[in-house]
Coordinates of C-alpha atoms in Angstrom, one line a residue:
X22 CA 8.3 -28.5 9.4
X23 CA 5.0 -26.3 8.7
X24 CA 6.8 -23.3 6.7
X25 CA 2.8 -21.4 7.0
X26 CA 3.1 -21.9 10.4
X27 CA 6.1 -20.9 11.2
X28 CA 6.1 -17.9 9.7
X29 CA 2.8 -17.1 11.1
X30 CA 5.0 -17.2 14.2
X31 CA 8.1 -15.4 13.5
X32 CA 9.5 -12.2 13.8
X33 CA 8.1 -10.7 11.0
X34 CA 11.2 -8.9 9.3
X35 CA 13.9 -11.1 9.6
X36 CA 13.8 -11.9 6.0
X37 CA 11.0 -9.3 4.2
X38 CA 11.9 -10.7 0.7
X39 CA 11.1 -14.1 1.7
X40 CA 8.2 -13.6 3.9
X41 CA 6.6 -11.0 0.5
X42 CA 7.5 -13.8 -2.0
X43 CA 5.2 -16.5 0.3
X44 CA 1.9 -14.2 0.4
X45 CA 2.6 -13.3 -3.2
X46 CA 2.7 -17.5 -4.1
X47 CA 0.0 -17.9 -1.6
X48 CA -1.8 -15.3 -3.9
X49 CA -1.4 -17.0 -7.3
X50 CA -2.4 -20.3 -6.1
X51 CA -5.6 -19.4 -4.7
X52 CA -6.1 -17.0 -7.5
X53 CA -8.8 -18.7 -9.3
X54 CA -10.9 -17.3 -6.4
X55 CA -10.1 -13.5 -7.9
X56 CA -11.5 -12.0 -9.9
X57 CA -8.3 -12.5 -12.1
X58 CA -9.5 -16.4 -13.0
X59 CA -7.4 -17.6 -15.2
X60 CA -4.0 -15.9 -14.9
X61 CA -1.7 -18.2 -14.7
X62 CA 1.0 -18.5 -11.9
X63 CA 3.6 -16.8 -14.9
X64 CA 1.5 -13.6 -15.0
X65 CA 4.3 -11.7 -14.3
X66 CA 5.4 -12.8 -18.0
X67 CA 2.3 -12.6 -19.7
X68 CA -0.4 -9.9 -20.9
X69 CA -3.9 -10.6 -21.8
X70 CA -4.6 -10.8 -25.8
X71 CA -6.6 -7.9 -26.7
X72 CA -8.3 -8.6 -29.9
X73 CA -7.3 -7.0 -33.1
X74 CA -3.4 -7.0 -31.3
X75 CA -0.6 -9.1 -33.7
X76 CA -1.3 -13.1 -33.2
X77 CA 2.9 -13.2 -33.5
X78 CA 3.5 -13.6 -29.8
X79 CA 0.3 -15.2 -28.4
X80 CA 1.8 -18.6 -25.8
X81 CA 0.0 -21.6 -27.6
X82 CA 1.1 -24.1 -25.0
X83 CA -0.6 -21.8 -21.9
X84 CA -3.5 -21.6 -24.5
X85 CA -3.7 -25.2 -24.0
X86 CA -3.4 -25.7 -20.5
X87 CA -5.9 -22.7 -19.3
X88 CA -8.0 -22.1 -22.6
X89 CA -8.0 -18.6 -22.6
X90 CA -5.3 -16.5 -25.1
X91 CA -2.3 -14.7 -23.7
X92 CA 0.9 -13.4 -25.4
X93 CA 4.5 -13.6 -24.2
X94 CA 5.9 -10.6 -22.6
X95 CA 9.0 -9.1 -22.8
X96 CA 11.7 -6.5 -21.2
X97 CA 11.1 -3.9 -23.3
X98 CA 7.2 -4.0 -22.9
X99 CA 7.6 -4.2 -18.9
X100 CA 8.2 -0.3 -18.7
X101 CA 6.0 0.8 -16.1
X102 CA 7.4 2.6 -13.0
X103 CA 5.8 2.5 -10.1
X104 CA 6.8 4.6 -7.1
X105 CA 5.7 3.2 -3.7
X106 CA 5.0 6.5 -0.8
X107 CA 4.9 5.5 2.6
X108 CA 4.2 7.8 6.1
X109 CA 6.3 6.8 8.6
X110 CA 4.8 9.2 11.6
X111 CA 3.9 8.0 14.5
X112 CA 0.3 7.5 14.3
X113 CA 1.3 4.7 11.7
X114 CA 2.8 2.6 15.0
X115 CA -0.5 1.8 15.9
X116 CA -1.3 -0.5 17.8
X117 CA 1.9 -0.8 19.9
X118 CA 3.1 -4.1 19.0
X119 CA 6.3 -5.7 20.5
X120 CA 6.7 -8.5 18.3
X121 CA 5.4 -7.6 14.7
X122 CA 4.1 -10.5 12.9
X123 CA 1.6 -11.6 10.2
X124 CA -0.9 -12.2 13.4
X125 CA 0.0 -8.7 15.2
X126 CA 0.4 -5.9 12.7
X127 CA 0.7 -2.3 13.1
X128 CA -0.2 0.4 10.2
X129 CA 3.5 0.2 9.8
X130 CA 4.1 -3.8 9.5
X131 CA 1.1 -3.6 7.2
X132 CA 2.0 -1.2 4.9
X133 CA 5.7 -2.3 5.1
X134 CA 4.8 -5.6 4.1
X135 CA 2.5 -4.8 1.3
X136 CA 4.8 -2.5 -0.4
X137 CA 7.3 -5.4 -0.3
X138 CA 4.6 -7.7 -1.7
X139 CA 4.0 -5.3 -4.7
X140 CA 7.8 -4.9 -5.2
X141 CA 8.1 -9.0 -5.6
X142 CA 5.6 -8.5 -8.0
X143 CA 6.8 -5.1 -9.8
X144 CA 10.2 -7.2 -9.9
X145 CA 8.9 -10.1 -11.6
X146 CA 7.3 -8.2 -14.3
X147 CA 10.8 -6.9 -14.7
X148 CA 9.1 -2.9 -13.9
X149 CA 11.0 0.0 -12.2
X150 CA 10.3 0.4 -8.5
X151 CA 10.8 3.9 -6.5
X152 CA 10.3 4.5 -3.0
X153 CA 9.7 7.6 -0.6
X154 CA 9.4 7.4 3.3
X155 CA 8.1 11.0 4.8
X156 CA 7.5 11.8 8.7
X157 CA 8.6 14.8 10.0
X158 CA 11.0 15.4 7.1
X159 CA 10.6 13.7 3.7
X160 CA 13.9 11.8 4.9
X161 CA 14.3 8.9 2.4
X162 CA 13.5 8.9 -1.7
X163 CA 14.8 6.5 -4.2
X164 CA 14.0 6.4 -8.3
X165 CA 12.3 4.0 -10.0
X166 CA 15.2 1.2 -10.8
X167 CA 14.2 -2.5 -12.0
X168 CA 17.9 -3.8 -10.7
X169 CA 18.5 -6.4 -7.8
X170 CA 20.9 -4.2 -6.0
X171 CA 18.3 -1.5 -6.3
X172 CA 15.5 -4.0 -5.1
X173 CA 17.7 -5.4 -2.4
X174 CA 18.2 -1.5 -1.2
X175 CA 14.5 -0.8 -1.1
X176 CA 14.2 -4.0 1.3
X177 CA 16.7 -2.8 3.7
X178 CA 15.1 0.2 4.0
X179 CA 11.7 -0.8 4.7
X180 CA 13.0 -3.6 6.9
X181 CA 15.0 -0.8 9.1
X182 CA 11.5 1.2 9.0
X183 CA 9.4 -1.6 10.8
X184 CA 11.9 -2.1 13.7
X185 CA 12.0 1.8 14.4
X186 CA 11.4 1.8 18.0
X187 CA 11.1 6.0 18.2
X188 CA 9.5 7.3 15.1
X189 CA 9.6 11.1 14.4
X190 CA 6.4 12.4 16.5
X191 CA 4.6 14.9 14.5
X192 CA 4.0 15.0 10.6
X193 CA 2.4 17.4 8.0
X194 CA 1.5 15.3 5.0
X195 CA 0.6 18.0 2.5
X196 CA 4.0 19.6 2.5
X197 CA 5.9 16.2 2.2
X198 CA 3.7 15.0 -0.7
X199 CA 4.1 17.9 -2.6
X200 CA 7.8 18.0 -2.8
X201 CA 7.3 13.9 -3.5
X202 CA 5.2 14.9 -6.4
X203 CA 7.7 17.4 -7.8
X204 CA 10.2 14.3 -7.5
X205 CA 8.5 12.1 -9.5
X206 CA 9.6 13.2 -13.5
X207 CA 8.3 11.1 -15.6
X208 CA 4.5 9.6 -15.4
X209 CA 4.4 6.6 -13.2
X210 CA 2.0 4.3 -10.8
X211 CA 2.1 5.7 -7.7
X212 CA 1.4 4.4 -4.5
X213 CA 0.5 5.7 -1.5
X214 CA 0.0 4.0 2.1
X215 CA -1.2 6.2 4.9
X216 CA -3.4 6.7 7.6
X217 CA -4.3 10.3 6.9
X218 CA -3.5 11.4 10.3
X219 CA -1.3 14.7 10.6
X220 CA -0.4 17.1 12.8
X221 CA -2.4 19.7 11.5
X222 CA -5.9 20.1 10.6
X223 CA -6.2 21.5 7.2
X224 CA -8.1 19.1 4.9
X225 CA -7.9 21.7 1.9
X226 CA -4.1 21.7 2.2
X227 CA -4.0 17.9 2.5
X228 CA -6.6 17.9 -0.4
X229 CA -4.6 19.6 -2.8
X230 CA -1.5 17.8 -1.8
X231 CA -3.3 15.1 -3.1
X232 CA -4.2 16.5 -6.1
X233 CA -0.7 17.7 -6.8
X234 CA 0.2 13.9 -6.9
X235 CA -1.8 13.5 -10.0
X236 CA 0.4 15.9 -11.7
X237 CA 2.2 14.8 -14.7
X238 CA -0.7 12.6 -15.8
X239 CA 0.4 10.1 -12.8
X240 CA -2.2 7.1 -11.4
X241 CA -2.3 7.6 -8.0
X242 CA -3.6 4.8 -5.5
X243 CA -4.8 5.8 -2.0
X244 CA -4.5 3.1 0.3
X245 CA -6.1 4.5 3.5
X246 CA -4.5 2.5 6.6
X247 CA -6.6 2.1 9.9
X248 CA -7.3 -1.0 12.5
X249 CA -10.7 -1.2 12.2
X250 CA -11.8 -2.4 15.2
X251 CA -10.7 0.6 17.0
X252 CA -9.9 3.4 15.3
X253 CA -13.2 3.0 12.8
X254 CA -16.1 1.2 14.7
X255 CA -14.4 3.0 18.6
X256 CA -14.6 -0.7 20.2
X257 CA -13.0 -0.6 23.5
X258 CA -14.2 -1.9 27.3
X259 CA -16.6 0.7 28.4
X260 CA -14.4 1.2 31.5
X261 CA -11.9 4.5 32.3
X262 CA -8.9 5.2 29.6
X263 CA -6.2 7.2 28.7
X264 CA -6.1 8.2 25.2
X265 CA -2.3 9.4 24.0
X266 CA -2.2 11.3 20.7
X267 CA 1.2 10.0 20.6
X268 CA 2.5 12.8 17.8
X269 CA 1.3 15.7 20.1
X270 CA 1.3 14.2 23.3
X271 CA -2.1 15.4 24.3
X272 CA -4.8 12.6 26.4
X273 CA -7.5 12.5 27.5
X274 CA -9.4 10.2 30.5
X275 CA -12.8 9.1 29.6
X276 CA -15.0 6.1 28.8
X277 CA -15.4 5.0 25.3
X278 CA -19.0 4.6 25.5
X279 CA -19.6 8.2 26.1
X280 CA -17.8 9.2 22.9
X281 CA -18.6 6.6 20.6
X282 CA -21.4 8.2 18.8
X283 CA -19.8 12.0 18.1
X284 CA -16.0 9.6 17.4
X285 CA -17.9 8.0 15.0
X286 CA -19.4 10.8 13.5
X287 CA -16.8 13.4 12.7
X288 CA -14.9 10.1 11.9
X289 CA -17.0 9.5 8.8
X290 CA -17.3 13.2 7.5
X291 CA -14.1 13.1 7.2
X292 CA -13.7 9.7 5.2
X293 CA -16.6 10.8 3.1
X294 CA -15.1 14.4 2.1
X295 CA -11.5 11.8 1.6
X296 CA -13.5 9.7 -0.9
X297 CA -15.5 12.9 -2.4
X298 CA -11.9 14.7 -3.2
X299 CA -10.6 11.2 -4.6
X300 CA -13.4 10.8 -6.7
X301 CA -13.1 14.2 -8.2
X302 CA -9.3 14.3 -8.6
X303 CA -9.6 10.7 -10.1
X304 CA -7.6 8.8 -7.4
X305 CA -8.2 5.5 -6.3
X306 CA -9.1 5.3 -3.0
X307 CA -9.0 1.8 -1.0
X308 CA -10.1 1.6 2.8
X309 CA -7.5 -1.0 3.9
X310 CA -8.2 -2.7 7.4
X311 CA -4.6 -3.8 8.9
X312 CA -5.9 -6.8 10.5
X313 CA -7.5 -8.2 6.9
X314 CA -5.1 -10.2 4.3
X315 CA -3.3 -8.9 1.2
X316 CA -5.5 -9.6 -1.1
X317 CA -7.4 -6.4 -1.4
X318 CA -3.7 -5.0 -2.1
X319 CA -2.9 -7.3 -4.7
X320 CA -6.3 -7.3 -6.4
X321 CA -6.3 -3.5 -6.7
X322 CA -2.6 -3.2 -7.7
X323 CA -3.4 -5.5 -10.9
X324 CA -6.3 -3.8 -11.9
X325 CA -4.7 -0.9 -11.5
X326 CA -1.1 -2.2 -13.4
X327 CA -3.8 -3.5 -16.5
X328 CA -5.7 0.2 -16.6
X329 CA -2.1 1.9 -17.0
X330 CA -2.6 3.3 -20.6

């Protein structure tokens, strides 16, 4: 049996952990195509050597197998907490799908499945994962734990996220991600995946809720959700539609052709102010198209992971 293929086919949560372990292996093997050539598939248990560092631990035998100078890593050295945010409105079940799969994703199934990817990472390199889930109500928050049973927890939640068939409607992200920042003590990696989309309309608020996540000297990664095809570049058949806000409720008839051009435009003032006010608050912000693989994810997390100082 074709184990790709199959689970190119199936249901795409049945088993999260399983399905996250076989992108991140995918990942490693084709990782000489990275910009991270070299690593080895045991990265999770390895650091680069930085010269001038102690020669005590240094792995002569991967040395000799990939030429390049690494040293052995151990529990005590794999501190870094990383807590994962994730916005769970409704605007994030777009497109409708019936059957989520790695073929038919949602901003949902994507950033479900990514922060399980980085968490069969994060676990590997033995480092403490935390989770918040915000809608309507910031309704789910977990610590940063590096235990199985806390791992396994995190799973099961995201897994009963992605089959949600009637997500809270309406969302304002600035107040949820302020009370996440005041949640997170102690200085960590933190993630975000979102589509930006709220209820209300009040950039400066949603600006400085960002900002607020860089308190306590935090890293904060943006990764800015969106299908591409039609929310970005407006492509649809240039005959009548419907289009449902589906957290207000509010639609409008029209053709997409008529639109296109003012859609597109207030569409990209808004990105560019995003990436302005990410710039300046020293965020790292990562335009991530749902329908593209996980290798932008993974490529951005490990930079990010090796410029934790």
């Amino acid at each position: 049996m074709n184990i790709q293929s199959e689970l190119h086919k199936a249901h795409l949560f049945q088993n999260l952990e399983f399905l996250a372990n076989q992108v991140v292996e995918g990942f490693v093997s084709g990782i000489h195509k990275s910009p991270f050539h070299g690593f080895s598939a045991e990265f999770a248990e390895h650091k680069i050597y930085n010269v001038g560092e102690s020669t005590k631990h240094i792995d002569w035998k991967l040395y000799a197998k990939t030429d390049k100078l690494y040293t052995k890593r151990y529990e005590e050295e794999t501190n870094l907490r990383c807590h994962m945010i994730l916005d769970n409105s409704a605007s994030m079940y777009y497109p409708q799908q019936k059957n989520l799969n790695l073929q038919n994703l949602n901003k949902i199934g994507f950033g479900v499945l990514a922060i399980a990817v980085l968490m069969n990472i994060l676990k590997k390199q033995r480092d403490a994962i935390g989770l918040s889930i915000y809608s309507d109500s910031y309704h789910y928050y977990a610590s940063e734990k590096s235990s199985e049973r806390h791992h396994q927890m995190l799973l099961a939640k995201l897994s009963e996220v992605s089959t949600d068939t009637a997500p809270p409607k309406e969302t304002d992200t600035y107040t949820y991600l302020h009370q996440i920042a005041e949640k997170i003590k102690r200085r960590s990696l933190v993630i975000l995946f979102t589509d930006m989309l709220q209820s209300s309309k009040d950039e400066d608020k949603l600006f400085d809720a960002l900002r607020h996540l860089k308190y306590n000297k935090h890293q904060v990664v943006l990764f800015h959700l969106m299908d591409k095809e039609k929310e970005y570049h407006f492509n649809f058949e240039n005959t009548p539609k419907r289009f449902l806000d589906v957290e207000s409720g509010n639609f409008i008839d029209l053709y997409a052709d008529d639109v296109k051009e003012n859609y597109q435009n207030k569409l990209e003032a808004y990105f560019n102010a995003l990436k302005l006010k990410c710039a300046q608050y020293k965020i790292k912000y990562v335009e991530t198209d749902i329908n593209a693989d996980f290798v932008k994810v993974m490529n951005t997390y490990l930079i990010e992971r090796n410029n934790f100082k």
